[in-house]
JSON list of C-alpha atoms in Angstrom, two decimals:
[
{"chain": "A", "resi": 19, "resn": "MET", "atom": "CA", "xyz": [-9.82, -18.73, 8.31]},
{"chain": "A", "resi": 20, "resn": "LEU", "atom": "CA", "xyz": [-9.28, -15.63, 6.14]},
{"chain": "A", "resi": 21, "resn": "LYS", "atom": "CA", "xyz": [-5.70, -16.62, 5.31]},
{"chain": "A", "resi": 22, "resn": "ASP", "atom": "CA", "xyz": [-6.82, -19.96, 3.88]},
{"chain": "A", "resi": 23, "resn": "PHE", "atom": "CA", "xyz": [-9.57, -18.29, 1.86]},
{"chain": "A", "resi": 24, "resn": "VAL", "atom": "CA", "xyz": [-7.15, -15.75, 0.36]},
{"chain": "A", "resi": 25, "resn": "LEU", "atom": "CA", "xyz": [-4.60, -18.47, -0.45]},
{"chain": "A", "resi": 26, "resn": "THR", "atom": "CA", "xyz": [-7.30, -20.57, -2.13]},
{"chain": "A", "resi": 27, "resn": "ILE", "atom": "CA", "xyz": [-8.36, -17.64, -4.31]},
{"chain": "A", "resi": 28, "resn": "LEU", "atom": "CA", "xyz": [-4.73, -16.88, -5.18]},
{"chain": "A", "resi": 29, "resn": "ASN", "atom": "CA", "xyz": [-4.09, -20.53, -6.08]},
{"chain": "A", "resi": 30, "resn": "ILE", "atom": "CA", "xyz": [-7.02, -20.44, -8.50]},
{"chain": "A", "resi": 31, "resn": "LEU", "atom": "CA", "xyz": [-5.96, -17.12, -10.03]},
{"chain": "A", "resi": 32, "resn": "TYR", "atom": "CA", "xyz": [-2.29, -18.14, -10.33]},
{"chain": "A", "resi": 33, "resn": "HIS", "atom": "CA", "xyz": [-2.89, -20.85, -12.93]},
{"chain": "A", "resi": 34, "resn": "PRO", "atom": "CA", "xyz": [-2.69, -18.57, -16.03]},
{"chain": "A", "resi": 35, "resn": "PHE", "atom": "CA", "xyz": [0.41, -16.79, -14.62]},
{"chain": "A", "resi": 36, "resn": "ARG", "atom": "CA", "xyz": [2.44, -19.83, -13.54]},
{"chain": "A", "resi": 37, "resn": "LYS", "atom": "CA", "xyz": [4.70, -19.73, -16.60]},
{"chain": "A", "resi": 38, "resn": "LEU", "atom": "CA", "xyz": [5.26, -15.99, -16.27]},
{"chain": "A", "resi": 39, "resn": "MET", "atom": "CA", "xyz": [6.32, -15.67, -12.64]},
{"chain": "A", "resi": 40, "resn": "PRO", "atom": "CA", "xyz": [7.03, -17.60, -9.44]},
{"chain": "A", "resi": 41, "resn": "TYR", "atom": "CA", "xyz": [4.14, -18.10, -7.05]},
{"chain": "A", "resi": 42, "resn": "GLN", "atom": "CA", "xyz": [5.57, -15.71, -4.41]},
{"chain": "A", "resi": 43, "resn": "THR", "atom": "CA", "xyz": [5.93, -12.95, -6.99]},
{"chain": "A", "resi": 44, "resn": "PHE", "atom": "CA", "xyz": [2.33, -13.52, -8.05]},
{"chain": "A", "resi": 45, "resn": "ARG", "atom": "CA", "xyz": [1.16, -13.41, -4.43]},
{"chain": "A", "resi": 46, "resn": "TYR", "atom": "CA", "xyz": [3.05, -10.14, -3.92]},
{"chain": "A", "resi": 47, "resn": "ALA", "atom": "CA", "xyz": [1.60, -8.63, -7.09]},
{"chain": "A", "resi": 48, "resn": "ALA", "atom": "CA", "xyz": [-1.95, -9.81, -6.36]},
{"chain": "A", "resi": 49, "resn": "CYS", "atom": "CA", "xyz": [-1.93, -8.79, -2.68]},
{"chain": "A", "resi": 50, "resn": "GLY", "atom": "CA", "xyz": [-0.22, -5.51, -3.47]},
{"chain": "A", "resi": 51, "resn": "ALA", "atom": "CA", "xyz": [-2.67, -4.77, -6.27]},
{"chain": "A", "resi": 52, "resn": "GLY", "atom": "CA", "xyz": [-5.64, -5.61, -4.05]},
{"chain": "A", "resi": 53, "resn": "ASN", "atom": "CA", "xyz": [-4.39, -3.44, -1.22]},
{"chain": "A", "resi": 54, "resn": "THR", "atom": "CA", "xyz": [-3.50, -0.64, -3.64]},
{"chain": "A", "resi": 55, "resn": "LEU", "atom": "CA", "xyz": [-6.95, -0.73, -5.24]},
{"chain": "A", "resi": 56, "resn": "LEU", "atom": "CA", "xyz": [-8.48, -0.65, -1.76]},
{"chain": "A", "resi": 57, "resn": "ASP", "atom": "CA", "xyz": [-6.26, 2.34, -0.90]},
{"chain": "A", "resi": 58, "resn": "ILE", "atom": "CA", "xyz": [-7.18, 4.24, -4.08]},
{"chain": "A", "resi": 59, "resn": "PHE", "atom": "CA", "xyz": [-10.89, 3.44, -3.63]},
{"chain": "A", "resi": 60, "resn": "ILE", "atom": "CA", "xyz": [-10.86, 4.71, -0.04]},
{"chain": "A", "resi": 61, "resn": "TYR", "atom": "CA", "xyz": [-8.91, 7.78, -1.16]},
{"chain": "A", "resi": 62, "resn": "PHE", "atom": "CA", "xyz": [-11.48, 8.49, -3.90]},
{"chain": "A", "resi": 63, "resn": "LEU", "atom": "CA", "xyz": [-14.44, 8.05, -1.53]},
{"chain": "A", "resi": 64, "resn": "SER", "atom": "CA", "xyz": [-12.79, 10.13, 1.17]},
{"chain": "A", "resi": 65, "resn": "TYR", "atom": "CA", "xyz": [-11.77, 12.98, -1.12]},
{"chain": "A", "resi": 66, "resn": "ASN", "atom": "CA", "xyz": [-15.04, 13.20, -3.04]},
{"chain": "A", "resi": 67, "resn": "PHE", "atom": "CA", "xyz": [-17.68, 12.19, -0.50]},
{"chain": "A", "resi": 68, "resn": "ILE", "atom": "CA", "xyz": [-16.37, 12.26, 3.07]},
{"chain": "A", "resi": 69, "resn": "PHE", "atom": "CA", "xyz": [-14.34, 15.48, 2.83]},
{"chain": "A", "resi": 70, "resn": "GLN", "atom": "CA", "xyz": [-16.27, 16.70, -0.22]},
{"chain": "A", "resi": 71, "resn": "LYS", "atom": "CA", "xyz": [-13.16, 18.34, -1.70]},
{"chain": "A", "resi": 72, "resn": "GLN", "atom": "CA", "xyz": [-13.13, 20.84, 1.20]},
{"chain": "A", "resi": 73, "resn": "ILE", "atom": "CA", "xyz": [-10.35, 21.86, 3.58]},
{"chain": "A", "resi": 74, "resn": "VAL", "atom": "CA", "xyz": [-10.45, 19.77, 6.76]},
{"chain": "A", "resi": 75, "resn": "TYR", "atom": "CA", "xyz": [-10.11, 21.81, 9.95]},
{"chain": "A", "resi": 76, "resn": "THR", "atom": "CA", "xyz": [-8.62, 20.10, 13.00]},
{"chain": "A", "resi": 77, "resn": "PRO", "atom": "CA", "xyz": [-7.59, 21.44, 16.41]},
{"chain": "A", "resi": 78, "resn": "VAL", "atom": "CA", "xyz": [-3.99, 21.35, 15.15]},
{"chain": "A", "resi": 79, "resn": "GLY", "atom": "CA", "xyz": [-4.63, 23.14, 11.86]},
{"chain": "A", "resi": 80, "resn": "ALA", "atom": "CA", "xyz": [-6.12, 22.88, 8.40]},
{"chain": "A", "resi": 81, "resn": "ILE", "atom": "CA", "xyz": [-5.45, 19.94, 6.08]},
{"chain": "A", "resi": 82, "resn": "SER", "atom": "CA", "xyz": [-6.06, 19.95, 2.35]},
{"chain": "A", "resi": 83, "resn": "PRO", "atom": "CA", "xyz": [-8.76, 17.49, 1.27]},
{"chain": "A", "resi": 84, "resn": "TYR", "atom": "CA", "xyz": [-6.35, 15.40, -0.81]},
{"chain": "A", "resi": 85, "resn": "ILE", "atom": "CA", "xyz": [-3.97, 14.93, 2.14]},
{"chain": "A", "resi": 86, "resn": "ALA", "atom": "CA", "xyz": [-6.87, 14.17, 4.50]},
{"chain": "A", "resi": 87, "resn": "ALA", "atom": "CA", "xyz": [-8.09, 11.56, 2.01]},
{"chain": "A", "resi": 88, "resn": "PHE", "atom": "CA", "xyz": [-4.59, 10.08, 1.85]},
{"chain": "A", "resi": 89, "resn": "LEU", "atom": "CA", "xyz": [-4.51, 9.79, 5.67]},
{"chain": "A", "resi": 90, "resn": "MET", "atom": "CA", "xyz": [-7.94, 8.14, 5.71]},
{"chain": "A", "resi": 91, "resn": "ALA", "atom": "CA", "xyz": [-6.84, 5.56, 3.14]},
{"chain": "A", "resi": 92, "resn": "PHE", "atom": "CA", "xyz": [-3.60, 4.95, 5.05]},
{"chain": "A", "resi": 93, "resn": "ILE", "atom": "CA", "xyz": [-5.41, 4.10, 8.29]},
{"chain": "A", "resi": 94, "resn": "ILE", "atom": "CA", "xyz": [-7.03, 1.16, 6.53]},
{"chain": "A", "resi": 95, "resn": "SER", "atom": "CA", "xyz": [-4.36, 0.07, 4.07]},
{"chain": "A", "resi": 96, "resn": "PHE", "atom": "CA", "xyz": [-1.53, -0.11, 6.66]},
{"chain": "A", "resi": 97, "resn": "PRO", "atom": "CA", "xyz": [-2.83, -3.04, 8.72]},
{"chain": "A", "resi": 98, "resn": "THR", "atom": "CA", "xyz": [-4.27, -4.74, 5.64]},
{"chain": "A", "resi": 99, "resn": "GLY", "atom": "CA", "xyz": [-0.92, -4.53, 3.86]},
{"chain": "A", "resi": 100, "resn": "PHE", "atom": "CA", "xyz": [1.02, -5.87, 6.83]},
{"chain": "A", "resi": 101, "resn": "TYR", "atom": "CA", "xyz": [-1.35, -8.82, 7.26]},
{"chain": "A", "resi": 102, "resn": "LEU", "atom": "CA", "xyz": [-1.18, -9.73, 3.57]},
{"chain": "A", "resi": 103, "resn": "ASN", "atom": "CA", "xyz": [2.60, -9.48, 3.40]},
{"chain": "A", "resi": 104, "resn": "ARG", "atom": "CA", "xyz": [3.31, -11.31, 6.64]},
{"chain": "A", "resi": 105, "resn": "TYR", "atom": "CA", "xyz": [0.87, -14.19, 6.26]},
{"chain": "A", "resi": 106, "resn": "ILE", "atom": "CA", "xyz": [0.28, -14.50, 2.52]},
{"chain": "A", "resi": 107, "resn": "VAL", "atom": "CA", "xyz": [3.30, -13.19, 0.60]},
{"chain": "A", "resi": 108, "resn": "PHE", "atom": "CA", "xyz": [6.27, -13.79, 2.91]},
{"chain": "A", "resi": 109, "resn": "PRO", "atom": "CA", "xyz": [5.23, -16.54, 5.36]},
{"chain": "A", "resi": 110, "resn": "GLY", "atom": "CA", "xyz": [8.78, -17.98, 5.26]},
{"chain": "A", "resi": 111, "resn": "SER", "atom": "CA", "xyz": [10.51, -14.86, 6.55]},
{"chain": "A", "resi": 112, "resn": "ILE", "atom": "CA", "xyz": [13.30, -15.62, 9.02]},
{"chain": "A", "resi": 113, "resn": "LEU", "atom": "CA", "xyz": [12.57, -12.49, 11.04]},
{"chain": "A", "resi": 114, "resn": "PRO", "atom": "CA", "xyz": [10.41, -12.49, 14.17]},
{"chain": "A", "resi": 115, "resn": "GLY", "atom": "CA", "xyz": [6.99, -10.88, 13.79]},
{"chain": "A", "resi": 116, "resn": "ARG", "atom": "CA", "xyz": [7.89, -7.92, 16.01]},
{"chain": "A", "resi": 117, "resn": "ASN", "atom": "CA", "xyz": [10.91, -7.11, 13.84]},
{"chain": "A", "resi": 118, "resn": "GLN", "atom": "CA", "xyz": [8.77, -7.42, 10.73]},
{"chain": "A", "resi": 119, "resn": "LEU", "atom": "CA", "xyz": [6.20, -5.03, 12.16]},
{"chain": "A", "resi": 120, "resn": "VAL", "atom": "CA", "xyz": [8.86, -2.46, 13.14]},
{"chain": "A", "resi": 121, "resn": "ARG", "atom": "CA", "xyz": [10.51, -2.69, 9.73]},
{"chain": "A", "resi": 122, "resn": "TYR", "atom": "CA", "xyz": [7.14, -2.55, 7.97]},
{"chain": "A", "resi": 123, "resn": "PHE", "atom": "CA", "xyz": [6.22, 0.51, 10.04]},
{"chain": "A", "resi": 124, "resn": "LEU", "atom": "CA", "xyz": [9.51, 2.23, 9.13]},
{"chain": "A", "resi": 125, "resn": "LEU", "atom": "CA", "xyz": [8.95, 1.41, 5.47]},
{"chain": "A", "resi": 126, "resn": "VAL", "atom": "CA", "xyz": [5.40, 2.71, 5.64]},
{"chain": "A", "resi": 127, "resn": "ILE", "atom": "CA", "xyz": [6.56, 5.95, 7.28]},
{"chain": "A", "resi": 128, "resn": "ALA", "atom": "CA", "xyz": [9.02, 6.41, 4.41]},
{"chain": "A", "resi": 129, "resn": "CYS", "atom": "CA", "xyz": [6.18, 5.69, 1.98]},
{"chain": "A", "resi": 130, "resn": "VAL", "atom": "CA", "xyz": [3.93, 8.18, 3.78]},
{"chain": "A", "resi": 131, "resn": "PHE", "atom": "CA", "xyz": [6.54, 10.91, 3.24]},
{"chain": "A", "resi": 132, "resn": "LEU", "atom": "CA", "xyz": [6.95, 9.89, -0.39]},
{"chain": "A", "resi": 133, "resn": "ASN", "atom": "CA", "xyz": [3.16, 9.92, -0.87]},
{"chain": "A", "resi": 134, "resn": "TYR", "atom": "CA", "xyz": [2.86, 13.31, 0.78]},
{"chain": "A", "resi": 135, "resn": "PHE", "atom": "CA", "xyz": [5.70, 14.79, -1.24]},
{"chain": "A", "resi": 136, "resn": "PHE", "atom": "CA", "xyz": [4.55, 13.44, -4.61]},
{"chain": "A", "resi": 137, "resn": "ILE", "atom": "CA", "xyz": [0.84, 14.20, -4.12]},
{"chain": "A", "resi": 138, "resn": "LYS", "atom": "CA", "xyz": [1.63, 17.79, -3.13]},
{"chain": "A", "resi": 139, "resn": "LEU", "atom": "CA", "xyz": [4.09, 18.08, -6.00]},
{"chain": "A", "resi": 140, "resn": "PHE", "atom": "CA", "xyz": [1.66, 16.80, -8.62]},
{"chain": "A", "resi": 141, "resn": "VAL", "atom": "CA", "xyz": [-1.40, 18.67, -7.32]},
{"chain": "A", "resi": 142, "resn": "GLU", "atom": "CA", "xyz": [0.16, 21.99, -6.33]},
{"chain": "A", "resi": 143, "resn": "GLN", "atom": "CA", "xyz": [3.08, 22.34, -8.75]},
{"chain": "A", "resi": 144, "resn": "PHE", "atom": "CA", "xyz": [1.87, 20.45, -11.82]},
{"chain": "A", "resi": 145, "resn": "GLN", "atom": "CA", "xyz": [-1.89, 21.07, -11.37]},
{"chain": "A", "resi": 146, "resn": "VAL", "atom": "CA", "xyz": [-2.74, 17.37, -11.80]},
{"chain": "A", "resi": 147, "resn": "TYR", "atom": "CA", "xyz": [-6.18, 16.26, -10.53]},
{"chain": "A", "resi": 148, "resn": "PRO", "atom": "CA", "xyz": [-5.83, 14.77, -7.01]},
{"chain": "A", "resi": 149, "resn": "THR", "atom": "CA", "xyz": [-7.04, 11.24, -7.83]},
{"chain": "A", "resi": 150, "resn": "VAL", "atom": "CA", "xyz": [-4.75, 11.05, -10.86]},
{"chain": "A", "resi": 151, "resn": "SER", "atom": "CA", "xyz": [-1.93, 12.38, -8.68]},
{"chain": "A", "resi": 152, "resn": "LYS", "atom": "CA", "xyz": [-2.58, 9.60, -6.20]},
{"chain": "A", "resi": 153, "resn": "ILE", "atom": "CA", "xyz": [-2.43, 6.96, -8.93]},
{"chain": "A", "resi": 154, "resn": "ILE", "atom": "CA", "xyz": [0.87, 8.30, -10.34]},
{"chain": "A", "resi": 155, "resn": "THR", "atom": "CA", "xyz": [2.28, 8.54, -6.83]},
{"chain": "A", "resi": 156, "resn": "THR", "atom": "CA", "xyz": [1.21, 4.97, -6.13]},
{"chain": "A", "resi": 157, "resn": "PHE", "atom": "CA", "xyz": [3.30, 3.62, -9.03]},
{"chain": "A", "resi": 158, "resn": "ILE", "atom": "CA", "xyz": [6.38, 5.41, -7.74]},
{"chain": "A", "resi": 159, "resn": "VAL", "atom": "CA", "xyz": [5.91, 4.37, -4.12]},
{"chain": "A", "resi": 160, "resn": "VAL", "atom": "CA", "xyz": [5.00, 0.75, -4.94]},
{"chain": "A", "resi": 161, "resn": "THR", "atom": "CA", "xyz": [8.32, 0.26, -6.74]},
{"chain": "A", "resi": 162, "resn": "PHE", "atom": "CA", "xyz": [10.26, 1.54, -3.74]},
{"chain": "A", "resi": 163, "resn": "SER", "atom": "CA", "xyz": [8.11, -0.51, -1.34]},
{"chain": "A", "resi": 164, "resn": "TYR", "atom": "CA", "xyz": [8.50, -3.77, -3.26]},
{"chain": "A", "resi": 165, "resn": "LEU", "atom": "CA", "xyz": [12.27, -3.62, -3.26]},
{"chain": "A", "resi": 166, "resn": "THR", "atom": "CA", "xyz": [12.43, -2.70, 0.41]},
{"chain": "A", "resi": 167, "resn": "GLN", "atom": "CA", "xyz": [10.00, -5.40, 1.55]},
{"chain": "A", "resi": 168, "resn": "LYS", "atom": "CA", "xyz": [11.69, -8.13, -0.41]},
{"chain": "A", "resi": 169, "resn": "HIS", "atom": "CA", "xyz": [15.20, -7.33, 0.77]},
{"chain": "A", "resi": 170, "resn": "PHE", "atom": "CA", "xyz": [14.66, -5.82, 4.23]},
{"chain": "A", "resi": 171, "resn": "THR", "atom": "CA", "xyz": [11.23, -5.99, 5.87]},
{"chain": "A", "resi": 172, "resn": "PHE", "atom": "CA", "xyz": [10.36, -9.66, 5.24]},
{"chain": "A", "resi": 173, "resn": "LYS", "atom": "CA", "xyz": [13.82, -10.93, 4.46]},
{"chain": "A", "resi": 174, "resn": "GLY", "atom": "CA", "xyz": [13.86, -14.69, 3.91]},
{"chain": "A", "resi": 175, "resn": "LYS", "atom": "CA", "xyz": [16.52, -17.34, 3.88]},
{"chain": "A", "resi": 176, "resn": "LYS", "atom": "CA", "xyz": [19.09, -17.06, 1.11]},
{"chain": "A", "resi": 177, "resn": "ALA", "atom": "CA", "xyz": [18.80, -19.87, -1.39]}
]
C-alpha cells in the first residue's frame, strides 16, 4: 500500500531529525516539502513548456501563462496534499473524513486566493520572474496553511 511505503521512507529519513523535532512535525515538513516541490515542478513545466509563456485563451477569457500554470499545478497538488495530510501527517484527527475534506477545501480556496494575489503582485507590480514569484508566494502561503491545518482542518485530541 502507498501509505505504508511513504511511512517506511519517512521512518528512515526521520532518524537524523529525531532530536530536532517530533515525528508528526517531521512528517508534516517532509510531506509538505514533497508536495510543494511537486507543485513548483508542475508549475515550472506548465509555464515554460505546456503554455510556453503565452497567454492561454479559453471560452471564458484569456489567462496569463503564470496563472494558468498555477491552476495546472493546483489540480495535481490538491488531492496529493489532502491524501498526505489525512493519512500520513494527521491520522489521529478526531474529525470525520468528510469534515476534513470540507475544511481542507476551504483552506485550499483561501490559499488559492493568496497564491493568485501574491503571484500577480510579485509579477505585475514588482516585476519578479514568475517562477521566483511562485517560490516566494509558496513560503508565505505554506506558513498560513500549516497553522490552519494544525489547529482547524485536521484538529486532533488535546493532550
